[in-house]
Every structure is written in C-alpha cells, then in structure tokens.
JSON list of C-alpha atoms in Angstrom, two decimals:
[
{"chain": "V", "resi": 23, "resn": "UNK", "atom": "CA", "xyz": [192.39, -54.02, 104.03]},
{"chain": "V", "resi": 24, "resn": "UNK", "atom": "CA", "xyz": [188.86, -54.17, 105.98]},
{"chain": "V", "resi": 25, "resn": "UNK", "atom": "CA", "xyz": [189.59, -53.38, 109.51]},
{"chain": "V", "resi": 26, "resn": "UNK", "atom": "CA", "xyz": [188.50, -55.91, 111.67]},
{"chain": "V", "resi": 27, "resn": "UNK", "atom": "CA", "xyz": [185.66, -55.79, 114.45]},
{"chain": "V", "resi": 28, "resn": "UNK", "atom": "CA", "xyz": [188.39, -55.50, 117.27]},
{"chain": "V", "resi": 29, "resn": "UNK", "atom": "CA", "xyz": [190.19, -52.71, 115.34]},
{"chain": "V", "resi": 30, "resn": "UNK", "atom": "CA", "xyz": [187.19, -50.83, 114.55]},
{"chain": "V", "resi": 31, "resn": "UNK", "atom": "CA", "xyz": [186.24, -50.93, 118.51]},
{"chain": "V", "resi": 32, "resn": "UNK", "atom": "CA", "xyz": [189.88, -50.07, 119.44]},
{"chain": "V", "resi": 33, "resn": "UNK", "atom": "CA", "xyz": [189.66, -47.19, 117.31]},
{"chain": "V", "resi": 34, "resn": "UNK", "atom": "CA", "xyz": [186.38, -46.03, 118.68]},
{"chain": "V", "resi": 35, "resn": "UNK", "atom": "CA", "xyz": [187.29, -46.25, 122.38]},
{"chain": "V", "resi": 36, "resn": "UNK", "atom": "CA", "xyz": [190.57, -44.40, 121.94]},
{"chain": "V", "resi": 37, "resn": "UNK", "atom": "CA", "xyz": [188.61, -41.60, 120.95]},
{"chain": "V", "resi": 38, "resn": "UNK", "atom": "CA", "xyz": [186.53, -41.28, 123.82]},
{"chain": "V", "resi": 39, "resn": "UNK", "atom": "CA", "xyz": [189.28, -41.92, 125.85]},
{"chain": "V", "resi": 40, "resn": "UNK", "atom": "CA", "xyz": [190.20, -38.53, 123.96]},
{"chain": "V", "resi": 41, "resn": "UNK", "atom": "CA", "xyz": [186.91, -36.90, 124.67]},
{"chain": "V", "resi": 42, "resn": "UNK", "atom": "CA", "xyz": [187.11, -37.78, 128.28]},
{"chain": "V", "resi": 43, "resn": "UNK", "atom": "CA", "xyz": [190.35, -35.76, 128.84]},
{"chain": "V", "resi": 44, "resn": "UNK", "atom": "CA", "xyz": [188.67, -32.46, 129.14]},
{"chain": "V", "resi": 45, "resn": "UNK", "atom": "CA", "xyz": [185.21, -34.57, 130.61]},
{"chain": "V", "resi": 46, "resn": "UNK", "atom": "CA", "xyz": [183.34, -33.04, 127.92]},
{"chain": "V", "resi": 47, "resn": "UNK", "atom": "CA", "xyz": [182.64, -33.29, 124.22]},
{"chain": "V", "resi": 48, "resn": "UNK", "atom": "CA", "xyz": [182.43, -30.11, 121.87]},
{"chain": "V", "resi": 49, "resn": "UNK", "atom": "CA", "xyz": [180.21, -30.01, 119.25]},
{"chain": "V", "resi": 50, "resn": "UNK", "atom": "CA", "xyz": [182.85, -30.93, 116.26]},
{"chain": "V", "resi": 51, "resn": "UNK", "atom": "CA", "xyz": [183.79, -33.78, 118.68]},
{"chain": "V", "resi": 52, "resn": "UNK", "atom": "CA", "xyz": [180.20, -34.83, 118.65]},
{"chain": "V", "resi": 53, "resn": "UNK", "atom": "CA", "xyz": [179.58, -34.30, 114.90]},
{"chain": "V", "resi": 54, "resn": "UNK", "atom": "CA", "xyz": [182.39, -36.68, 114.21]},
{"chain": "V", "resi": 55, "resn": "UNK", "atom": "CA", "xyz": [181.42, -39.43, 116.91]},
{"chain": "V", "resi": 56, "resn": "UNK", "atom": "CA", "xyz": [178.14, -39.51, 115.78]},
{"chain": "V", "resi": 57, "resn": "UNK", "atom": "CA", "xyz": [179.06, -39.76, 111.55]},
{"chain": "V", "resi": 58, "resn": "UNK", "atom": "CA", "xyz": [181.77, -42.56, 112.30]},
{"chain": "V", "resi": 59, "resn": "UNK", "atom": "CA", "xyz": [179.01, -44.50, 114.56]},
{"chain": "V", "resi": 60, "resn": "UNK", "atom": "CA", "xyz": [176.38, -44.08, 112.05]},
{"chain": "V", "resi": 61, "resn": "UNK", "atom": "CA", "xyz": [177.71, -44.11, 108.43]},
{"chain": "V", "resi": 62, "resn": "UNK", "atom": "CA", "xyz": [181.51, -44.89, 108.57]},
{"chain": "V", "resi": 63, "resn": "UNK", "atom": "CA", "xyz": [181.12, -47.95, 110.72]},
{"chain": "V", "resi": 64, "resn": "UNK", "atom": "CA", "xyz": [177.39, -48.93, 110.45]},
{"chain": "V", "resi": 65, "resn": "UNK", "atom": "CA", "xyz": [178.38, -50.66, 114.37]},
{"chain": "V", "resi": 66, "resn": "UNK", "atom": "CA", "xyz": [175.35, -53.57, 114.97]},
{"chain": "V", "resi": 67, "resn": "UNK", "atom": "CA", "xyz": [173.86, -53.83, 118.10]},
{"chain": "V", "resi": 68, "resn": "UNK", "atom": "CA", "xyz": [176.35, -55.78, 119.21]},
{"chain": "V", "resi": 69, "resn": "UNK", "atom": "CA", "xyz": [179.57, -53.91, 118.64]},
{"chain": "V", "resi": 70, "resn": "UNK", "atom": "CA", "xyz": [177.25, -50.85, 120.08]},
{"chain": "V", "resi": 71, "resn": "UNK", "atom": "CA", "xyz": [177.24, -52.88, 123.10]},
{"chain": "V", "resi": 72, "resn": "UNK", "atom": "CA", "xyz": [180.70, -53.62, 123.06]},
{"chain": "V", "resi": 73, "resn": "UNK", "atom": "CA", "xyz": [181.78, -50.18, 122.82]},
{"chain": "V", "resi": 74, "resn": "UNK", "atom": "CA", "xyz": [179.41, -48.75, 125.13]},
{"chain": "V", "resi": 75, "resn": "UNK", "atom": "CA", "xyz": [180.94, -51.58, 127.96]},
{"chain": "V", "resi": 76, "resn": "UNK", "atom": "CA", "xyz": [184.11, -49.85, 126.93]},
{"chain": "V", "resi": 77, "resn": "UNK", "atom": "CA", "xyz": [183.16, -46.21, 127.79]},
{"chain": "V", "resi": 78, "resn": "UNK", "atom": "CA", "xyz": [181.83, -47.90, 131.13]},
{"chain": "V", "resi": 79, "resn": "UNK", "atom": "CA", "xyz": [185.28, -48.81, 131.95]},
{"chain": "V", "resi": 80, "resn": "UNK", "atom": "CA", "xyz": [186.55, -45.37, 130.90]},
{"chain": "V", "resi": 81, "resn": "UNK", "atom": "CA", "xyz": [184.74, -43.29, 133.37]},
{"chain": "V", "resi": 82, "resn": "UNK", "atom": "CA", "xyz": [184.78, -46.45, 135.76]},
{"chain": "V", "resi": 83, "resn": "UNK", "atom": "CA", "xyz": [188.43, -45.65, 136.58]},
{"chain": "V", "resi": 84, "resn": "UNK", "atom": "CA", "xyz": [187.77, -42.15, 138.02]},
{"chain": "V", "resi": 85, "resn": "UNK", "atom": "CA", "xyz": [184.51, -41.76, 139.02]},
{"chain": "V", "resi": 86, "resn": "UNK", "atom": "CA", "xyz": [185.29, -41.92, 142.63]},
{"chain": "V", "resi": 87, "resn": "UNK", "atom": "CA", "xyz": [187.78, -39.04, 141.96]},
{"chain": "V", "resi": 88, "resn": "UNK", "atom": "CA", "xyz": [185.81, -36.76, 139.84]},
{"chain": "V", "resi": 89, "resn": "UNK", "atom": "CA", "xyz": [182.32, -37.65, 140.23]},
{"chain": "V", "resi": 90, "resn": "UNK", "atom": "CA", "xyz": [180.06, -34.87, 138.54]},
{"chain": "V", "resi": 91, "resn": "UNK", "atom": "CA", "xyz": [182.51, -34.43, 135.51]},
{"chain": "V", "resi": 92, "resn": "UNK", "atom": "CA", "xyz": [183.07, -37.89, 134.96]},
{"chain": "V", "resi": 93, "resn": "UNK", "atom": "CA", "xyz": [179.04, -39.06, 135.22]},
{"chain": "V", "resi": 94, "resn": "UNK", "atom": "CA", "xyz": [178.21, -35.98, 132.68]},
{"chain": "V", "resi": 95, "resn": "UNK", "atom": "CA", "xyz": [180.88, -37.60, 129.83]},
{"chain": "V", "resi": 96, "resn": "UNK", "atom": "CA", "xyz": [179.57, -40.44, 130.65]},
{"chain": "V", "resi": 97, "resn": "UNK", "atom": "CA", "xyz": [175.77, -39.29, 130.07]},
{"chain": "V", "resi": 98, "resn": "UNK", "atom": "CA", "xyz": [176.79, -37.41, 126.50]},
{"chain": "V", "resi": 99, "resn": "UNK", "atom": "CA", "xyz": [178.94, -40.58, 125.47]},
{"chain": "V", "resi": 100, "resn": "UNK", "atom": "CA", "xyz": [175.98, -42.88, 125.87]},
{"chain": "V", "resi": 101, "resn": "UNK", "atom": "CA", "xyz": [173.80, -40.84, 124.07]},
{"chain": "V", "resi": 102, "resn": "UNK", "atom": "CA", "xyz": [175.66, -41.03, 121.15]},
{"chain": "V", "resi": 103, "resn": "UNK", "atom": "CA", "xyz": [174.94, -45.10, 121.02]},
{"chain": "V", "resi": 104, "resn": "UNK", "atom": "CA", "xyz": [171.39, -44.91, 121.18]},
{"chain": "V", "resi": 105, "resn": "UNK", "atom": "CA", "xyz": [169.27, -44.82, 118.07]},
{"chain": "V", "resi": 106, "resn": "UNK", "atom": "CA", "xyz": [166.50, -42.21, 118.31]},
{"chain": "V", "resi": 107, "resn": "UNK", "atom": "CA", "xyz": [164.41, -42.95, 115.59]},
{"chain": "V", "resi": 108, "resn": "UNK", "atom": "CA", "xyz": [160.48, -42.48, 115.90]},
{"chain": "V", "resi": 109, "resn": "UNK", "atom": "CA", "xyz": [158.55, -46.38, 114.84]},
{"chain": "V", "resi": 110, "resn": "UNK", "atom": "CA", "xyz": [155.05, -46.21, 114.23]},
{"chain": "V", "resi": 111, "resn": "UNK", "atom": "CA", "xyz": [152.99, -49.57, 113.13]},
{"chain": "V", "resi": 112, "resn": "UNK", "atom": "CA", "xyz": [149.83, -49.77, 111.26]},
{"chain": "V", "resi": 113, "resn": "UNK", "atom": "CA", "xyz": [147.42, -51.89, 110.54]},
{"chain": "V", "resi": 114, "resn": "UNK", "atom": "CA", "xyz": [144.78, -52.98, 107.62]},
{"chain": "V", "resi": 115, "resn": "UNK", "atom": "CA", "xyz": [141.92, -53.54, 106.73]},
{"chain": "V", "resi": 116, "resn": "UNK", "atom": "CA", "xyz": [140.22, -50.24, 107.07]},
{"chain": "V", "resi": 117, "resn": "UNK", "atom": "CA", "xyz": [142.38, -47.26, 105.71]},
{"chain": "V", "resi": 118, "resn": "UNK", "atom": "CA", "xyz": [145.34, -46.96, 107.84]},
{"chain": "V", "resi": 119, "resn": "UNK", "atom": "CA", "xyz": [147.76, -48.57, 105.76]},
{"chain": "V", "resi": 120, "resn": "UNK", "atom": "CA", "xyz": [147.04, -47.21, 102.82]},
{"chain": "V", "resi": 121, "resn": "UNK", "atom": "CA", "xyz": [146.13, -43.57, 104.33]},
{"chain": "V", "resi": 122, "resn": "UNK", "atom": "CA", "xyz": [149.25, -43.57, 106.30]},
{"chain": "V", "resi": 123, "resn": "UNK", "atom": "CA", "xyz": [151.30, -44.35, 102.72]},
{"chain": "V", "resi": 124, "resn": "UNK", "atom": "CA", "xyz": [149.42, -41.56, 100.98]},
{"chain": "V", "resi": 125, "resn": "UNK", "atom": "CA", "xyz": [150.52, -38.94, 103.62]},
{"chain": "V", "resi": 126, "resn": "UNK", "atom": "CA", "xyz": [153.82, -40.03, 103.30]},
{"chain": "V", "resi": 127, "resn": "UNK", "atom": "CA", "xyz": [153.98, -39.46, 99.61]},
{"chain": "V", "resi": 128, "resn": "UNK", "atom": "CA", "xyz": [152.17, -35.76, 99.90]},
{"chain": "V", "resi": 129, "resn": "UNK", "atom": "CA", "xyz": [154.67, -34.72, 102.53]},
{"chain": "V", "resi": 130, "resn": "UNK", "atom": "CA", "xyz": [157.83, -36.01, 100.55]},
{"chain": "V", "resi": 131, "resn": "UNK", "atom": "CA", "xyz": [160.12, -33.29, 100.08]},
{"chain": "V", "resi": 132, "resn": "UNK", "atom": "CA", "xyz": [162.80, -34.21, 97.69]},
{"chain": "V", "resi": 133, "resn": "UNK", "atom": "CA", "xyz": [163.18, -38.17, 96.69]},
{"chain": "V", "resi": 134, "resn": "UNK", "atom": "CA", "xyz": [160.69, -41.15, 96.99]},
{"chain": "V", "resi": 135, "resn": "UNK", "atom": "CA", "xyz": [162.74, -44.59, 96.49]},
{"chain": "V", "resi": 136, "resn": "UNK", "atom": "CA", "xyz": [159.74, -47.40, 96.33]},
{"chain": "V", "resi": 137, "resn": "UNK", "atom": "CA", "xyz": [160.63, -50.94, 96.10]},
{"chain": "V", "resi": 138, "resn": "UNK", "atom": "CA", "xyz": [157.14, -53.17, 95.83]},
{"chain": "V", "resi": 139, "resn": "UNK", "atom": "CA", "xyz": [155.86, -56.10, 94.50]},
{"chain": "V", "resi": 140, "resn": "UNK", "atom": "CA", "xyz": [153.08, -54.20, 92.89]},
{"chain": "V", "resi": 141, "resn": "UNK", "atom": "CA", "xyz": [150.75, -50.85, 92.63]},
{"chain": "V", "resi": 142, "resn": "UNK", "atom": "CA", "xyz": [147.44, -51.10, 92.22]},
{"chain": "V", "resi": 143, "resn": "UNK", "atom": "CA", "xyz": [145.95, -48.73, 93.96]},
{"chain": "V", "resi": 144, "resn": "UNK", "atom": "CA", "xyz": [144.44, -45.62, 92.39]},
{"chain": "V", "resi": 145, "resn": "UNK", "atom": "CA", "xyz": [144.61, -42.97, 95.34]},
{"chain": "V", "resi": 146, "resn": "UNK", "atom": "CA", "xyz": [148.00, -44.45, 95.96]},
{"chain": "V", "resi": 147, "resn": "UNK", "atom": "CA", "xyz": [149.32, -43.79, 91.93]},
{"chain": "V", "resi": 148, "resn": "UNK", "atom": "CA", "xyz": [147.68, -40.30, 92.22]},
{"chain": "V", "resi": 149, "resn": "UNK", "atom": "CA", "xyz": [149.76, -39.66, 95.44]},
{"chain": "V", "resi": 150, "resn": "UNK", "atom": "CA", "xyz": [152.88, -40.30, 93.75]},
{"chain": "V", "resi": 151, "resn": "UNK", "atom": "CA", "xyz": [151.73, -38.58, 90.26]},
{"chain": "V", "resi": 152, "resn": "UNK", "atom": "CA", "xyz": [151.20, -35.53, 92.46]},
{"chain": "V", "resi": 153, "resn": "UNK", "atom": "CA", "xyz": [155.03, -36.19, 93.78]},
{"chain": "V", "resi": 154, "resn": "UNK", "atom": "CA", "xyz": [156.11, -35.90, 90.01]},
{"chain": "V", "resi": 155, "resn": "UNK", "atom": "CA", "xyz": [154.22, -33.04, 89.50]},
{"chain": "V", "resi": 156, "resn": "UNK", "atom": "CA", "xyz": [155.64, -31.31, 92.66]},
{"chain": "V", "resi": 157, "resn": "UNK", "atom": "CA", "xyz": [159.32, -32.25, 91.61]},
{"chain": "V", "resi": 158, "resn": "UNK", "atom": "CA", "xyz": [160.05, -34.99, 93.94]},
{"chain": "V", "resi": 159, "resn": "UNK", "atom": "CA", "xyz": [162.81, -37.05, 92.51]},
{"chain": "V", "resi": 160, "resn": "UNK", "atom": "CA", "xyz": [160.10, -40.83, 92.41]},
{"chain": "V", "resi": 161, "resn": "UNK", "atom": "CA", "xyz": [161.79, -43.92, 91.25]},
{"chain": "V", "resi": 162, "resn": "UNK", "atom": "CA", "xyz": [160.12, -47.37, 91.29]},
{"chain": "V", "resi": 163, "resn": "UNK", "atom": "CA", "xyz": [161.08, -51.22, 91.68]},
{"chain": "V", "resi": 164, "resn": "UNK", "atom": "CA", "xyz": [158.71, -54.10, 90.97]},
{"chain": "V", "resi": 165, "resn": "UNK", "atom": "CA", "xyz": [158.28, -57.45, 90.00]},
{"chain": "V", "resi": 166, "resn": "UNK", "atom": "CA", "xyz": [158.03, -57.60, 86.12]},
{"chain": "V", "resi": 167, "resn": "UNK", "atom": "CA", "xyz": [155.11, -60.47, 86.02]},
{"chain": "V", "resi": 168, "resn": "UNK", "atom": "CA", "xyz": [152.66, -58.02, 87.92]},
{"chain": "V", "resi": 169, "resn": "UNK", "atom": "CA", "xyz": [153.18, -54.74, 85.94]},
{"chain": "V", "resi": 170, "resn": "UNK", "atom": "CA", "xyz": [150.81, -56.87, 83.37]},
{"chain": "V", "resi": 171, "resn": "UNK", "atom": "CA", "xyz": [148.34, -57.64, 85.93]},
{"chain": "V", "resi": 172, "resn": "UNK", "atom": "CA", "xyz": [144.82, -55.92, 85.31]},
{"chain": "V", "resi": 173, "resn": "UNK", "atom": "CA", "xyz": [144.37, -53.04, 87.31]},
{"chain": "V", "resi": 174, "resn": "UNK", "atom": "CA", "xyz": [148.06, -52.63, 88.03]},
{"chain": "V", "resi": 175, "resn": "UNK", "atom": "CA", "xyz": [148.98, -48.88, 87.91]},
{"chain": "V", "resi": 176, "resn": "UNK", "atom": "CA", "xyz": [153.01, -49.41, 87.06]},
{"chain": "V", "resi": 177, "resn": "UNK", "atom": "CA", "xyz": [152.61, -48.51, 83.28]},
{"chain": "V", "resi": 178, "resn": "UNK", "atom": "CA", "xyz": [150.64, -45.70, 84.03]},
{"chain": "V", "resi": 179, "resn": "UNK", "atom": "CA", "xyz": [153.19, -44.27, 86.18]},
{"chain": "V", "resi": 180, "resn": "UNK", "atom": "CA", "xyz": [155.94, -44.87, 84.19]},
{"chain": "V", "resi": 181, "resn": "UNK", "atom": "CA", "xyz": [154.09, -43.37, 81.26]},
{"chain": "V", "resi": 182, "resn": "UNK", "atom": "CA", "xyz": [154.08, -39.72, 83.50]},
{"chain": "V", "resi": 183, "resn": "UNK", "atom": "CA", "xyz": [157.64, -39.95, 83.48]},
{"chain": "V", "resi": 184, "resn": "UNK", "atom": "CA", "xyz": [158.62, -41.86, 87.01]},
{"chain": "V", "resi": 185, "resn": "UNK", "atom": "CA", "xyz": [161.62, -44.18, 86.17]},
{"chain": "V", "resi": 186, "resn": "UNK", "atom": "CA", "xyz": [161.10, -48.20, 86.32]},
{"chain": "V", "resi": 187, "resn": "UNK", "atom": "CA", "xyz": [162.65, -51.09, 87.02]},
{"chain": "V", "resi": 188, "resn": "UNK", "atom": "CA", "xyz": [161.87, -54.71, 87.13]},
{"chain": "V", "resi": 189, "resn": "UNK", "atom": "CA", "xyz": [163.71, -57.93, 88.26]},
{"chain": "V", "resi": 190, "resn": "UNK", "atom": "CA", "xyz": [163.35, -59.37, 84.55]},
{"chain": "V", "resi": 191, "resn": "UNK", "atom": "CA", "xyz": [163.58, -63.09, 86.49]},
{"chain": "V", "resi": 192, "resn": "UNK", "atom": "CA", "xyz": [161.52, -66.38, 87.01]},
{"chain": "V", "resi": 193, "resn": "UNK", "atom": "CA", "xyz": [161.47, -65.18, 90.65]},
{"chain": "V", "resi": 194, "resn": "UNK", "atom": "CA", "xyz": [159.60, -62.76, 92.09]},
{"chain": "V", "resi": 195, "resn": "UNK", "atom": "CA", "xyz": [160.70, -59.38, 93.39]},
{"chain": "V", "resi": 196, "resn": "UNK", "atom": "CA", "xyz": [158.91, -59.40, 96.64]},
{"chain": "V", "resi": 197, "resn": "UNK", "atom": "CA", "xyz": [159.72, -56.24, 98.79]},
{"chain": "V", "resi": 198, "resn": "UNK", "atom": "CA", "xyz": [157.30, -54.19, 100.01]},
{"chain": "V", "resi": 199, "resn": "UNK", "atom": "CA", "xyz": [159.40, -51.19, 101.16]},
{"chain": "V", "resi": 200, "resn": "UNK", "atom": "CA", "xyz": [160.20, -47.58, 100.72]},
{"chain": "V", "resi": 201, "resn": "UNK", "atom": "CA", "xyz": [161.94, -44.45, 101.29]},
{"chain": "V", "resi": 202, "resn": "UNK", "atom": "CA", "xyz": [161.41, -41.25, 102.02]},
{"chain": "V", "resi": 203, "resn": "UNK", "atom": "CA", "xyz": [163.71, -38.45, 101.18]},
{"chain": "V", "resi": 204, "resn": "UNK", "atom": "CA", "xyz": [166.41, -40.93, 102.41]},
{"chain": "V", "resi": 205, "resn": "UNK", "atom": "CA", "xyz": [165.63, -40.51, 105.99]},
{"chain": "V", "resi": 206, "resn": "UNK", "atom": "CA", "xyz": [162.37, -42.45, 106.34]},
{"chain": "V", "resi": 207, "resn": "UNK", "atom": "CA", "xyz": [161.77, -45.62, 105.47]},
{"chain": "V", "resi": 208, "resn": "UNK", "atom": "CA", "xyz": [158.24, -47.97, 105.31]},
{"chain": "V", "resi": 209, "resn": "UNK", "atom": "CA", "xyz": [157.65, -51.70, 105.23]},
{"chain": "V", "resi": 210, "resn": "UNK", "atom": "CA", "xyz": [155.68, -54.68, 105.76]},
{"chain": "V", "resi": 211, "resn": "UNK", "atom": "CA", "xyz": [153.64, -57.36, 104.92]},
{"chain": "V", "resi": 212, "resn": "UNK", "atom": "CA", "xyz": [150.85, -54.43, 102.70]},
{"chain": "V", "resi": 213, "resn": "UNK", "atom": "CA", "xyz": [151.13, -55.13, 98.99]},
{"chain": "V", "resi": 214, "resn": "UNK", "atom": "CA", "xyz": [149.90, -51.70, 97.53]},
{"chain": "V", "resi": 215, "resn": "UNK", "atom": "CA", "xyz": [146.92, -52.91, 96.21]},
{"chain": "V", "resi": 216, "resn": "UNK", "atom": "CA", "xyz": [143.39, -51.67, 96.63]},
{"chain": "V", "resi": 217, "resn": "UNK", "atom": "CA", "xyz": [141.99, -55.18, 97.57]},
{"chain": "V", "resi": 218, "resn": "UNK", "atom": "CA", "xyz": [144.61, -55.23, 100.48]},
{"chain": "V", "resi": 219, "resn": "UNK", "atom": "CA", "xyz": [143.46, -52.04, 101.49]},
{"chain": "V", "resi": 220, "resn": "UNK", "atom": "CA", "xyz": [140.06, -52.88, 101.96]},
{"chain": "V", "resi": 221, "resn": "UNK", "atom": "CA", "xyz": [139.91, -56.98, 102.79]},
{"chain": "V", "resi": 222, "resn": "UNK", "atom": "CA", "xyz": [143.42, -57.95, 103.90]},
{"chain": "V", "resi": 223, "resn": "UNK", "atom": "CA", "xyz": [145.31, -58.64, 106.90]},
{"chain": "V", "resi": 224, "resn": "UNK", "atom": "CA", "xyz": [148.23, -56.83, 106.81]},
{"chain": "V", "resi": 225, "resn": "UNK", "atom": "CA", "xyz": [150.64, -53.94, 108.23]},
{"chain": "V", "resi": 226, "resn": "UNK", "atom": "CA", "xyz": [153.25, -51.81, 107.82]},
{"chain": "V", "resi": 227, "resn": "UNK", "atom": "CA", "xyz": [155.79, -50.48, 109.74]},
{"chain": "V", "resi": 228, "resn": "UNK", "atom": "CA", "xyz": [157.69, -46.92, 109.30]},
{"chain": "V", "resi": 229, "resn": "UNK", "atom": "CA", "xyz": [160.62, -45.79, 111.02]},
{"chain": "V", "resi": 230, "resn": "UNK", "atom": "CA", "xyz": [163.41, -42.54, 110.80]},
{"chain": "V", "resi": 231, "resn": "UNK", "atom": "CA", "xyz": [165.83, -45.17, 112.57]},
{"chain": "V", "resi": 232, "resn": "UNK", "atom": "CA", "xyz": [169.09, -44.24, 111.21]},
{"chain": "V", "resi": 233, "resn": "UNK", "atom": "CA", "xyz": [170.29, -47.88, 110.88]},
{"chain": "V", "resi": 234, "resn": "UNK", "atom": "CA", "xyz": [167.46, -48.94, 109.45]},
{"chain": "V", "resi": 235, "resn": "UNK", "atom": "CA", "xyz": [167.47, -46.45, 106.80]},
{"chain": "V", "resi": 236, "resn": "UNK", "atom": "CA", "xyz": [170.45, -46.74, 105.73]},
{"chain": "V", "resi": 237, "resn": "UNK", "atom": "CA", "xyz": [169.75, -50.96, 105.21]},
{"chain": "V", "resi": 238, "resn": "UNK", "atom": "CA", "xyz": [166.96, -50.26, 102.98]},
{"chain": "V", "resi": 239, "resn": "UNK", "atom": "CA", "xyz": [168.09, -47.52, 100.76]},
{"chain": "V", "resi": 240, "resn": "UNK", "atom": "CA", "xyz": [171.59, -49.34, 100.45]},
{"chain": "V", "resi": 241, "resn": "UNK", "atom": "CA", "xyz": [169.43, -52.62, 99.21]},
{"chain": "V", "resi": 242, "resn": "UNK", "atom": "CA", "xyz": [167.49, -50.11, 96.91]},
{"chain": "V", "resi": 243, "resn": "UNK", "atom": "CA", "xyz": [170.51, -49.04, 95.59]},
{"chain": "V", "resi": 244, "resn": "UNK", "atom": "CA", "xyz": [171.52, -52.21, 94.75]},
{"chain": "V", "resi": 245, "resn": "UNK", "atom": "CA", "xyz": [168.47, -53.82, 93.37]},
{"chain": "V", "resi": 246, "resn": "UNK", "atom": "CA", "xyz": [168.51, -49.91, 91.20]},
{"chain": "V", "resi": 247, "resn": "UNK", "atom": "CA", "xyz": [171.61, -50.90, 89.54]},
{"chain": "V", "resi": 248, "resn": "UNK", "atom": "CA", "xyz": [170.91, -54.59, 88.89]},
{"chain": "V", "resi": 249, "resn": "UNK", "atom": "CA", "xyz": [167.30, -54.44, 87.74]},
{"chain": "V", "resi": 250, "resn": "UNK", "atom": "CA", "xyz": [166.42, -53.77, 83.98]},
{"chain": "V", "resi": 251, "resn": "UNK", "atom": "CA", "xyz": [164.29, -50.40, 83.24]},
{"chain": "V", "resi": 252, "resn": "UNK", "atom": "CA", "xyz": [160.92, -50.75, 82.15]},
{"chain": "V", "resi": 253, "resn": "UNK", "atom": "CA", "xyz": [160.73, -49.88, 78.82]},
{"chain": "V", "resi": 254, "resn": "UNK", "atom": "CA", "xyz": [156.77, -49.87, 77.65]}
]
C-alpha cells in the first residue's frame, strides 16, 4: 500500500524527534535522513515545507530551556531540506550554448543519457564520438522523422556504436535534455543544431539539483524502455 502524504511526514518527523534526543545528529543519522529525503521519498517543495514547519515545532518546545543545543539541531536539521545544487543558464546565439554542451560531454566521466529532438551539429557529434572512444557509457533518444533530415548526425553516431532510440510515432519527441553521469542534468529551449548555434534565440539551463536529476533521468528511463532502437 502507498503510504500517504500525512504518513510519509509522520514518519519523517518522528525521526527527528529521534535525532533531537541527544541535540545532535551523527553521521549514519545524517546519511539516512538525507537518502530517505532525497531518493526514498522524492518530498516536493511542499511536503519539504511541511516537514521543515514540523522540526520548527520540535525545537520550539525547548528552546527556552536549552538554547545553544537546541538552535544547533535545529541548524543541521534544516540543512538537510535544502537543495544545494549549483544552476547555471546560458544563452545563444554566439557559442555559449553549444560550447557549454561540448565541455560537458569532454568532462563526462562514466554515462551520458541524451534525450533531443535532433543532432546536427558536427563539433557536438565529435564531442560525444570522443565520449565513445573514452568509454563513457552514451545512449541517445530522438525523434525518428529528424534522424532523416540532411545534415542530421544521428546515423552517424549510431553507426560508431552509441545505442538509439526513436519514438517510432506521428508525434514528435520533443525534449531537449540530458544527463550527465546521473548527477547533472541540461535543458532548454537549444535544439542541437548548428543553425541554432549560430542564428537562434535560445538557452539552456544545467543544474546538479538532486531533485531535478532524478526527474529527468527517471523520464529517460522511461522513454529508454518504451522507444524502439534505431536499427539503420
């Protein structure tokens, strides 16, 4: 049975109520906080709220008692609500965009998820040929009608030995997103296209926000196991 919102915050608060026994939280304690607030739960903004109005009341009851203790739980407790991932923005035209995509693909470490409507954009392609080359696990989403397209890059790629898929549909598969060894994730309105690059107005947006992250490559995932590989 899916526990409900109310259950899920119940269950959360009692164990800061735990936490603030001792007025301090060790770091197993914190370990465990911070994976059932960030993958078990996935808690919105809202339930984040909730919760953290919860811990308020916690240390609300003895503050006047135990000041110093009580305000340094407090501190550690709300630190574990806030989301500390780093958001850049960028914009095109000029070579931001595109530049900014490029240095993401040379500094990928282990897995490059892309999800786009199309690639067509040579210094782009060779940034994720030299990902293959380097063993970076690449893997590629797109919208069937544009692999066809002239100057599009997709068989290419797929010819080198990156995986494809396609959405096989009458309706277009129009992401433009990606991530980057599952911790990092770009998006935006930038189709990767060289005519984008150079004449369009358009941005992107990258971000190591947890929550975010975890949106995106659980949509990837998704779209990976419902979209038909491309078979040249």
């Amino acid at each position: 049975m899916t526990e409900s919102n109310t259950d899920i915050i119940k269950k959360l608060t009692g164990i800061f109520e735990k936490t603030f026994a001792d007025k301090s939280f060790s770091r197993g304690e914190k370990q465990a906080v911070a994976q059932l607030l960030e993958q078990d739960y996935k808690l919105d903004k809202e339930q984040r709220d909730l919760l953290r109005s919860k811990i308020f009341d916690i240390a609300r009851q003895e503050v006047d008692r135990r000041g110093k203790a009580v305000v340094d739980w407090l501190e550690t407790a709300a630190k574990l609500l806030i989301n500390r991932g780093d958001t850049k923005v960028y914009f095109s035209p000029v070579s931001r965009c595109r530049q900014r995509i490029i240095d993401l693909l040379d500094n990928a470490l282990s897995a490059v998820d892309i999800c786009v409507f199309t690639i067509s954009d040579d210094p782009i392609a060779a940034a994720l040929l030299g990902c293959k080359k380097r063993g970076v696990k690449v893997r590629i989403i797109t919208d069937d009608e544009k692999i066809n397209d002239y100057g599009s890059d997709i068989k290419k790629l797929a010819a080198a030995g990156i995986p494809v898929r396609m959405d096989n549909s009458v309706h277009h598969m129009h992401h433009k997103f990606a991530l980057f060894d599952k911790r990092r994730v770009l998006t935006g309105s930038y189709n990767w296209t060289r005519s984008v690059a150079e004449e369009n107005q358009e941005n992107i947006l990258v971000t190591d926000d947890k929550q975010a992250v975890i949106a995106f490559r659980d949509e990837f995932e998704r779209l990976w196991a419902n979209m038909e590989p491309f078979v040249d």
